[in-house]
CSV table of C-alpha atoms in Angstrom, one decimal:
chain,number,residue,atom,x,y,z
A,1,MET,CA,-30.7,-29.6,-15.3
A,2,LYS,CA,-27.5,-30.7,-13.7
A,3,THR,CA,-27.1,-32.4,-10.4
A,4,ILE,CA,-24.1,-31.4,-8.2
A,5,PHE,CA,-22.7,-32.5,-4.9
A,6,TYR,CA,-23.5,-29.3,-2.9
A,7,THR,CA,-20.8,-29.6,-0.2
A,8,VAL,CA,-18.1,-30.6,-2.6
A,9,CYS,CA,-18.9,-28.6,-5.7
A,10,ILE,CA,-20.7,-25.5,-4.6
A,11,SER,CA,-17.6,-23.5,-3.7
A,12,ARG,CA,-15.2,-24.7,-6.3
A,13,ALA,CA,-16.7,-26.8,-9.1
A,14,LEU,CA,-19.3,-24.1,-9.9
A,15,LEU,CA,-16.3,-22.0,-10.6
A,16,LEU,CA,-14.1,-24.6,-12.2
A,17,GLY,CA,-16.7,-27.1,-13.5
A,18,CYS,CA,-18.2,-30.3,-12.0
A,19,ASP,CA,-18.3,-33.6,-13.7
A,20,ASP,CA,-21.0,-35.1,-11.5
A,21,ALA,CA,-24.0,-33.7,-13.4
A,22,THR,CA,-27.0,-34.9,-15.3
A,23,SER,CA,-29.2,-32.9,-17.6
A,24,THR,CA,-32.9,-32.2,-17.5
A,25,THR,CA,-35.5,-30.7,-19.9
A,26,ALA,CA,-34.9,-27.3,-21.5
A,27,LYS,CA,-38.4,-26.3,-20.4
A,28,THR,CA,-37.5,-26.6,-16.7
A,29,VAL,CA,-34.3,-24.8,-17.3
A,30,SER,CA,-36.0,-21.9,-19.0
A,31,GLN,CA,-38.6,-21.6,-16.2
A,32,ASP,CA,-36.1,-21.5,-13.4
A,33,ILE,CA,-33.8,-19.1,-15.2
A,34,LEU,CA,-36.6,-16.8,-16.2
A,35,ARG,CA,-37.8,-16.7,-12.6
A,36,VAL,CA,-34.4,-15.4,-11.5
A,37,GLN,CA,-34.1,-13.1,-14.5
A,38,GLY,CA,-37.5,-11.6,-13.8
A,39,LEU,CA,-36.6,-10.5,-10.2
A,40,ILE,CA,-37.0,-6.8,-9.4
A,41,TYR,CA,-34.5,-5.2,-7.0
A,42,ASP,CA,-34.9,-1.9,-5.3
A,43,TYR,CA,-31.7,-0.6,-6.8
A,44,ASP,CA,-33.7,0.1,-10.0
A,45,ARG,CA,-37.3,-1.1,-10.1
A,46,SER,CA,-37.7,-0.1,-13.7
A,47,VAL,CA,-35.6,-3.0,-15.0
A,48,THR,CA,-35.5,-6.7,-14.3
A,49,LEU,CA,-32.4,-8.5,-12.8
A,50,GLY,CA,-31.9,-10.2,-16.2
A,51,GLY,CA,-32.1,-6.9,-18.0
A,52,VAL,CA,-29.2,-5.7,-15.8
A,53,LEU,CA,-27.0,-8.8,-15.8
A,54,ASN,CA,-27.4,-9.6,-19.5
A,55,HIS,CA,-26.4,-6.0,-20.5
A,56,ARG,CA,-23.5,-5.1,-18.3
A,57,LYS,CA,-20.5,-3.1,-19.5
A,58,ASP,CA,-18.2,-4.3,-16.7
A,59,CYS,CA,-18.9,-8.0,-17.0
A,60,VAL,CA,-19.6,-9.6,-20.4
A,61,SER,CA,-20.4,-12.9,-22.0
A,62,PRO,CA,-23.1,-13.9,-19.5
A,63,THR,CA,-24.2,-17.5,-19.2
A,64,TRP,CA,-27.1,-19.0,-17.3
A,65,GLU,CA,-27.4,-22.6,-16.0
A,66,THR,CA,-29.6,-24.6,-13.7
A,67,LEU,CA,-28.2,-27.2,-11.3
A,68,THR,CA,-29.4,-29.1,-8.3
A,69,ASP,CA,-27.6,-29.9,-5.1
A,70,GLU,CA,-27.4,-33.4,-3.5
A,71,GLN,CA,-30.8,-33.0,-2.1
A,72,GLU,CA,-32.3,-32.2,-5.5
A,73,ARG,CA,-32.9,-28.5,-4.6
A,74,PRO,CA,-32.8,-26.4,-7.7
A,75,LEU,CA,-30.2,-23.8,-8.3
A,76,VAL,CA,-29.6,-21.1,-11.0
A,77,VAL,CA,-26.1,-20.1,-11.8
A,78,TYR,CA,-25.1,-16.9,-13.6
A,79,LYS,CA,-21.6,-16.4,-14.8
A,80,CYS,CA,-19.9,-13.5,-16.6
A,81,GLN,CA,-16.4,-12.4,-17.3
A,82,LEU,CA,-14.9,-9.1,-16.3
A,83,ALA,CA,-14.8,-7.1,-19.5
A,84,LYS,CA,-11.6,-7.0,-21.5
A,85,GLY,CA,-10.5,-3.7,-23.0
A,86,ALA,CA,-10.9,-0.6,-21.0
A,87,LEU,CA,-11.8,-2.2,-17.7
A,88,GLN,CA,-9.0,-4.8,-17.9
A,89,ASN,CA,-6.5,-2.2,-19.0
A,90,ALA,CA,-7.5,0.0,-16.0
A,91,ILE,CA,-7.0,-3.0,-13.6
A,92,ASN,CA,-3.7,-3.8,-15.2
A,93,HIS,CA,-2.6,-0.2,-14.9
A,94,ASP,CA,-3.2,-0.3,-11.1
A,95,LEU,CA,-1.8,-3.8,-10.9
A,96,ASN,CA,1.4,-2.5,-12.5
A,97,ASN,CA,1.5,0.3,-10.0
A,98,TRP,CA,1.2,-2.2,-7.1
A,99,TYR,CA,4.2,-4.0,-8.5
A,100,GLN,CA,6.2,-0.9,-9.0
A,101,THR,CA,5.4,0.5,-5.6
A,102,ALA,CA,6.5,-2.7,-4.0
A,103,ILE,CA,9.7,-2.8,-6.1
A,104,ASP,CA,10.6,0.8,-5.4
A,105,GLY,CA,9.8,0.4,-1.7
A,106,MET,CA,12.0,-2.7,-1.3
A,107,THR,CA,14.8,-1.2,-3.3
A,108,LYS,CA,15.1,1.6,-0.8
A,109,PHE,CA,15.6,-0.8,2.0
A,110,ILE,CA,18.8,-2.3,0.6
A,111,PRO,CA,21.2,0.6,1.3
A,112,ARG,CA,19.5,1.1,4.6
A,113,PHE,CA,20.1,-2.5,5.6
A,114,ALA,CA,23.7,-2.2,4.4
A,115,ASN,CA,24.4,1.1,6.3
A,116,ALA,CA,22.5,0.4,9.4
A,117,GLU,CA,24.2,1.4,12.6
A,118,THR,CA,25.1,-1.4,15.1
A,119,PRO,CA,22.4,-1.3,17.7
A,120,LYS,CA,23.4,-0.1,21.2
A,121,THR,CA,23.1,-2.8,23.8
A,122,ASP,CA,23.8,-3.0,27.5
A,123,SER,CA,26.9,-4.9,26.6
A,124,THR,CA,28.3,-2.4,24.1
A,125,LEU,CA,27.4,0.5,26.5
A,126,GLU,CA,29.3,-1.2,29.3
A,127,GLU,CA,32.3,-1.8,27.1
A,128,GLN,CA,32.4,1.9,26.2
A,129,ARG,CA,32.0,2.9,29.9
A,130,LEU,CA,34.7,0.6,31.3
A,131,THR,CA,37.0,1.5,28.4
A,132,GLN,CA,36.6,5.1,29.4
A,133,VAL,CA,37.4,4.2,33.0
A,134,LEU,CA,40.5,2.4,31.9
A,135,GLN,CA,41.7,5.3,29.8
A,136,LEU,CA,41.1,7.6,32.8
A,137,ILE,CA,43.2,5.4,35.0
A,138,THR,CA,46.0,5.5,32.5
A,139,THR,CA,45.8,9.3,32.6
A,140,LEU,CA,45.6,9.4,36.4
A,141,SER,CA,48.6,7.1,36.8
A,142,ARG,CA,50.8,9.9,35.4
A,143,HIS,CA,50.2,12.1,38.4
A,144,ASP,CA,51.0,12.0,42.1
A,145,TRP,CA,48.0,11.4,44.4
A,146,SER,CA,49.8,10.3,47.5
A,147,LEU,CA,48.2,13.1,49.6
A,148,LEU,CA,44.7,11.9,48.7
A,149,ARG,CA,45.3,8.2,49.4
A,150,GLY,CA,43.2,7.1,52.3
A,151,ASN,CA,42.0,10.7,53.0
A,152,VAL,CA,39.1,11.1,50.6
A,153,ASP,CA,35.7,9.7,49.8
A,154,GLN,CA,32.8,10.3,47.4
A,155,PRO,CA,30.2,12.1,49.4
A,156,TYR,CA,27.4,11.9,46.7
A,157,ALA,CA,27.1,8.6,44.7
A,158,MET,CA,25.7,10.4,41.7
A,159,THR,CA,28.4,13.0,41.3
A,160,THR,CA,32.1,12.5,40.4
A,161,PRO,CA,33.9,15.0,42.8
A,162,ILE,CA,35.5,13.5,45.8
A,163,ALA,CA,36.1,15.3,49.1
A,164,PHE,CA,38.4,15.0,52.1
A,165,ASN,CA,37.2,12.9,55.0
A,166,ALA,CA,35.7,14.8,57.9
A,167,GLY,CA,38.4,15.7,60.5
A,168,TYR,CA,41.3,15.6,58.0
A,169,THR,CA,43.2,18.9,57.6
A,170,PRO,CA,44.7,18.9,54.1
A,171,SER,CA,47.8,20.8,53.1
A,172,GLU,CA,48.0,23.2,50.3
A,173,GLU,CA,49.5,20.5,48.1
A,174,ALA,CA,46.8,18.1,49.1
A,175,GLU,CA,44.1,20.7,48.1
A,176,ARG,CA,45.9,21.1,44.7
A,177,GLN,CA,45.9,17.3,44.2
A,178,LEU,CA,42.2,17.1,45.0
A,179,LYS,CA,41.3,19.9,42.6
A,180,ALA,CA,43.4,18.3,39.8
A,181,TRP,CA,41.7,14.9,40.5
A,182,ASN,CA,38.2,16.3,40.3
A,183,THR,CA,39.0,18.1,37.1
A,184,LEU,CA,40.3,15.0,35.4
A,185,THR,CA,37.4,12.8,36.5
A,186,GLU,CA,34.7,15.2,35.3
A,187,THR,CA,34.5,13.2,32.1
A,188,LEU,CA,32.8,10.4,34.1
A,189,ASN,CA,29.9,12.7,35.0
A,190,ASP,CA,27.4,10.2,33.4
A,191,HIS,CA,29.0,7.3,35.2
A,192,ALA,CA,29.6,8.7,38.7
A,193,PRO,CA,29.1,5.2,40.4
A,194,ASP,CA,32.4,4.1,38.7
A,195,VAL,CA,34.2,6.5,41.0
A,196,SER,CA,33.5,4.4,44.1
A,197,LEU,CA,33.5,1.1,42.1
A,198,TYR,CA,36.9,1.5,40.5
A,199,LEU,CA,38.7,4.9,40.9
A,200,LEU,CA,38.8,5.1,44.7
A,201,PRO,CA,39.9,1.5,45.0
A,202,TRP,CA,42.6,2.1,42.4
A,203,LEU,CA,43.6,5.3,44.3
A,204,ASN,CA,43.9,3.4,47.5
A,205,GLN,CA,46.0,0.8,45.7
A,206,THR,CA,43.4,-2.1,46.1
A,207,GLU,CA,45.1,-5.1,44.5
A,208,ASN,CA,44.3,-6.0,40.9
A,209,VAL,CA,41.7,-3.3,40.2
A,210,GLU,CA,43.2,-2.3,36.8
A,211,ALA,CA,43.9,-5.9,35.8
A,212,MET,CA,40.3,-6.9,36.7
A,213,LEU,CA,39.0,-4.0,34.6
A,214,ARG,CA,41.2,-4.9,31.6
A,215,LYS,CA,40.0,-8.5,31.7
A,216,LYS,CA,36.4,-7.4,31.9
A,217,VAL,CA,36.8,-5.0,28.9
A,218,SER,CA,38.5,-7.8,26.9
A,219,GLU,CA,35.6,-10.2,27.6
A,220,LEU,CA,33.1,-7.5,26.6
A,221,GLN,CA,35.0,-6.8,23.4
A,222,GLN,CA,35.0,-10.4,22.4
A,223,HIS,CA,31.3,-10.7,23.2
A,224,ASN,CA,30.4,-7.6,21.3
A,225,ALA,CA,32.6,-8.6,18.3
A,226,ASN,CA,30.7,-11.9,18.1
A,227,ALA,CA,27.4,-10.0,18.3
A,228,LEU,CA,28.6,-7.6,15.6
A,229,THR,CA,29.4,-10.5,13.3
A,230,GLN,CA,26.0,-12.0,13.9
A,231,PHE,CA,24.4,-8.6,13.3
A,232,ARG,CA,26.2,-8.2,9.9
A,233,HIS,CA,25.2,-11.7,8.9
A,234,GLN,CA,21.6,-10.8,9.7
A,235,GLN,CA,21.8,-7.6,7.7
A,236,ASN,CA,23.4,-9.5,4.7
A,237,GLU,CA,20.5,-12.0,5.0
A,238,ALA,CA,18.1,-9.1,4.8
A,239,ILE,CA,19.8,-7.8,1.7
A,240,GLN,CA,19.8,-11.2,0.0
A,241,ILE,CA,16.1,-11.9,0.7
A,242,THR,CA,15.1,-8.4,-0.4
A,243,GLU,CA,17.1,-8.6,-3.6
A,244,GLN,CA,15.5,-12.0,-4.4
A,245,TYR,CA,12.1,-10.6,-3.6
A,246,ILE,CA,12.7,-7.7,-6.0
A,247,THR,CA,13.8,-10.2,-8.7
A,248,ASP,CA,10.7,-12.3,-8.1
A,249,LEU,CA,8.5,-9.1,-8.3
A,250,LYS,CA,10.1,-8.0,-11.6
A,251,ARG,CA,9.7,-11.4,-13.2
A,252,ALA,CA,6.0,-11.7,-12.1
A,253,GLN,CA,5.4,-8.1,-13.3
A,254,GLN,CA,6.2,-9.1,-16.8
A,255,ASN,CA,3.4,-11.7,-16.9
A,256,ALA,CA,1.0,-10.1,-14.5
A,257,HIS,CA,-1.5,-8.9,-17.1
A,258,ASP,CA,-2.5,-12.3,-18.5
A,259,TRP,CA,-5.6,-13.2,-16.5
A,260,SER,CA,-9.4,-13.3,-16.6
A,261,ILE,CA,-11.9,-13.2,-13.8
A,262,THR,CA,-15.3,-14.7,-13.9
A,263,GLN,CA,-18.1,-13.6,-11.5
A,264,VAL,CA,-20.6,-16.3,-10.4
A,265,PHE,CA,-24.0,-15.7,-8.8
A,266,ILE,CA,-26.0,-18.7,-7.4
A,267,TRP,CA,-29.6,-18.6,-6.5
A,268,SER,CA,-31.6,-21.3,-4.6
A,269,LEU,CA,-35.1,-22.0,-5.9
A,270,VAL,CA,-36.4,-24.1,-3.0
A,271,ASN,CA,-39.3,-21.7,-3.2
A,272,PRO,CA,-39.6,-21.2,-7.0
A,273,GLU,CA,-41.6,-18.0,-6.4
A,274,LYS,CA,-38.8,-16.5,-4.2
A,275,PRO,CA,-35.4,-17.3,-5.5
A,276,VAL,CA,-32.7,-16.5,-2.9
A,277,LEU,CA,-29.1,-15.5,-3.8
A,278,THR,CA,-26.9,-17.8,-1.8
A,279,HIS,CA,-23.4,-17.4,-3.2
A,280,VAL,CA,-21.3,-14.9,-5.0
A,281,LEU,CA,-18.0,-16.3,-6.2
A,282,TYR,CA,-15.0,-15.2,-8.3
A,283,ASN,CA,-12.9,-17.4,-10.5
A,284,LEU,CA,-9.5,-16.5,-11.7
A,285,GLU,CA,-7.9,-18.0,-14.7
A,286,ASP,CA,-4.3,-17.4,-15.7
A,287,LYS,CA,-1.3,-19.4,-17.1
A,288,GLN,CA,-1.3,-21.4,-13.8
A,289,GLY,CA,-4.8,-22.7,-14.4
A,290,GLN,CA,-8.0,-21.8,-12.5
A,291,GLU,CA,-8.5,-20.9,-8.9
A,292,ASP,CA,-11.2,-19.6,-6.5
A,293,PHE,CA,-10.4,-15.9,-6.3
A,294,THR,CA,-13.1,-15.1,-3.8
A,295,PRO,CA,-10.9,-15.0,-0.7
A,296,MET,CA,-8.5,-12.5,-2.4
A,297,MET,CA,-11.4,-10.3,-3.5
A,298,GLU,CA,-12.7,-10.2,0.1
A,299,LYS,CA,-9.2,-9.5,1.4
A,300,THR,CA,-9.0,-6.2,-0.6
A,301,LEU,CA,-12.6,-5.3,-1.0
A,302,SER,CA,-14.1,-6.8,2.2
A,303,ARG,CA,-17.2,-8.9,2.3
A,304,LEU,CA,-18.9,-6.3,0.2
A,305,ALA,CA,-17.4,-8.0,-2.9
A,306,ARG,CA,-20.0,-10.8,-2.1
A,307,THR,CA,-22.8,-9.2,-0.1
A,308,ASP,CA,-23.1,-6.1,-2.4
A,309,ALA,CA,-22.3,-7.8,-5.7
A,310,VAL,CA,-25.8,-7.4,-7.1
A,311,ALA,CA,-25.9,-3.8,-6.1
A,312,TRP,CA,-22.5,-3.3,-7.8
A,313,ALA,CA,-23.9,-4.8,-11.0
A,314,TYR,CA,-26.8,-2.3,-11.0
A,315,GLN,CA,-24.4,0.6,-10.3
A,316,GLY,CA,-21.6,-0.5,-12.6
A,317,LYS,CA,-19.3,-0.3,-9.6
A,318,LEU,CA,-16.7,-2.7,-11.0
A,319,GLU,CA,-15.7,0.2,-13.3
A,320,THR,CA,-15.1,2.7,-10.4
A,321,PRO,CA,-11.5,3.6,-9.4
A,322,GLN,CA,-11.9,2.2,-5.9
A,323,ILE,CA,-13.0,-1.2,-7.0
A,324,ILE,CA,-10.6,-1.3,-9.9
A,325,ASN,CA,-7.7,-0.7,-7.5
A,326,GLY,CA,-9.1,-3.3,-5.1
A,327,ILE,CA,-9.2,-5.9,-7.9
A,328,ALA,CA,-5.7,-5.0,-8.9
A,329,LYS,CA,-4.5,-5.3,-5.3
A,330,ALA,CA,-6.2,-8.7,-5.0
A,331,LEU,CA,-4.4,-9.8,-8.2
A,332,PHE,CA,-1.1,-8.5,-6.8
A,333,TYR,CA,-1.6,-10.5,-3.6
A,334,TYR,CA,-2.5,-13.6,-5.4
A,335,GLN,CA,0.3,-13.5,-7.9
A,336,THR,CA,3.0,-12.8,-5.2
A,337,GLN,CA,1.6,-14.9,-2.3
A,338,SER,CA,4.3,-17.6,-2.8
A,339,PHE,CA,7.2,-15.1,-2.7
A,340,GLN,CA,9.5,-14.8,0.3
A,341,LYS,CA,9.1,-11.3,1.5
A,342,PRO,CA,11.6,-9.8,4.0
A,343,ASP,CA,10.4,-9.5,7.5
A,344,ILE,CA,11.5,-5.8,7.8
A,345,ALA,CA,10.9,-5.8,11.6
A,346,ARG,CA,13.6,-8.4,12.1
A,347,TYR,CA,16.3,-6.2,10.7
A,348,GLN,CA,18.0,-2.9,11.5
A,349,TYR,CA,17.6,0.0,9.0
């Protein structure tokens, strides 16, 4: 029997191997293992646990081992490797689909990033509005409004038409000028406050109204031009990151199928007559080496990948489409976790 350091080795070295071990008699090994193998579960009371775990189609090459933790408490460890052939091919098929879906999805974003409309901001809307006011002043300046000057006001702040002041008796020509003015200024219906802010002061020849407007529009144009440059830089950044991510995905996809997963069950035999399953772990081995794959399995298949692992073994559930796809998804997440993925929400598309 081997002795292990429980806190250091239990989560990793049982997966990857632990050098701090000593052996004990084969007789003791056999007794502990046989106790676990002889367990009867309600999933199928006609067969022992050993009968199930030693004859699985989904997980092959079973091995049994006894260990002790740092307090000399006995443990039994069962390991098996997810079956190559049909099961691994099915997982790799779904794994390839995860890659292709990600590649296709990211590829569609590139033209959307490139052709994204510049977002409307308060500043760009103000530039458009004041430019419209300036253009209208240019048009109004071609006409004679002398009979309106000092004799009109805007009775309703949210409408563009102006009216003669109370007590003023307009001439026929003054009435004509008023009608012409209101016709020309109808284009400002969505910006009626600009009538009192700019047009009436201009009409009444308030000093520097037009010059002030031109300066303000110029400042807004410069501000918005800088913002547009920054926006385009950000969109180009999105394109570059996305293209690199796609390149990384395609490269990883070529080597994605070279892996093996080992499932590990650990029982505690503090009470030899009642072994207790304490850990279910998954070990991944690929060209990068070995790694604890348990967190990724839980990420895609929930805690059931551990808590229901024995039931899954009885039911052959690792061969079902849902679990196969979950394992493939876990492999995809693991193999691509170091890639820089574009933060889509940061960009316009």
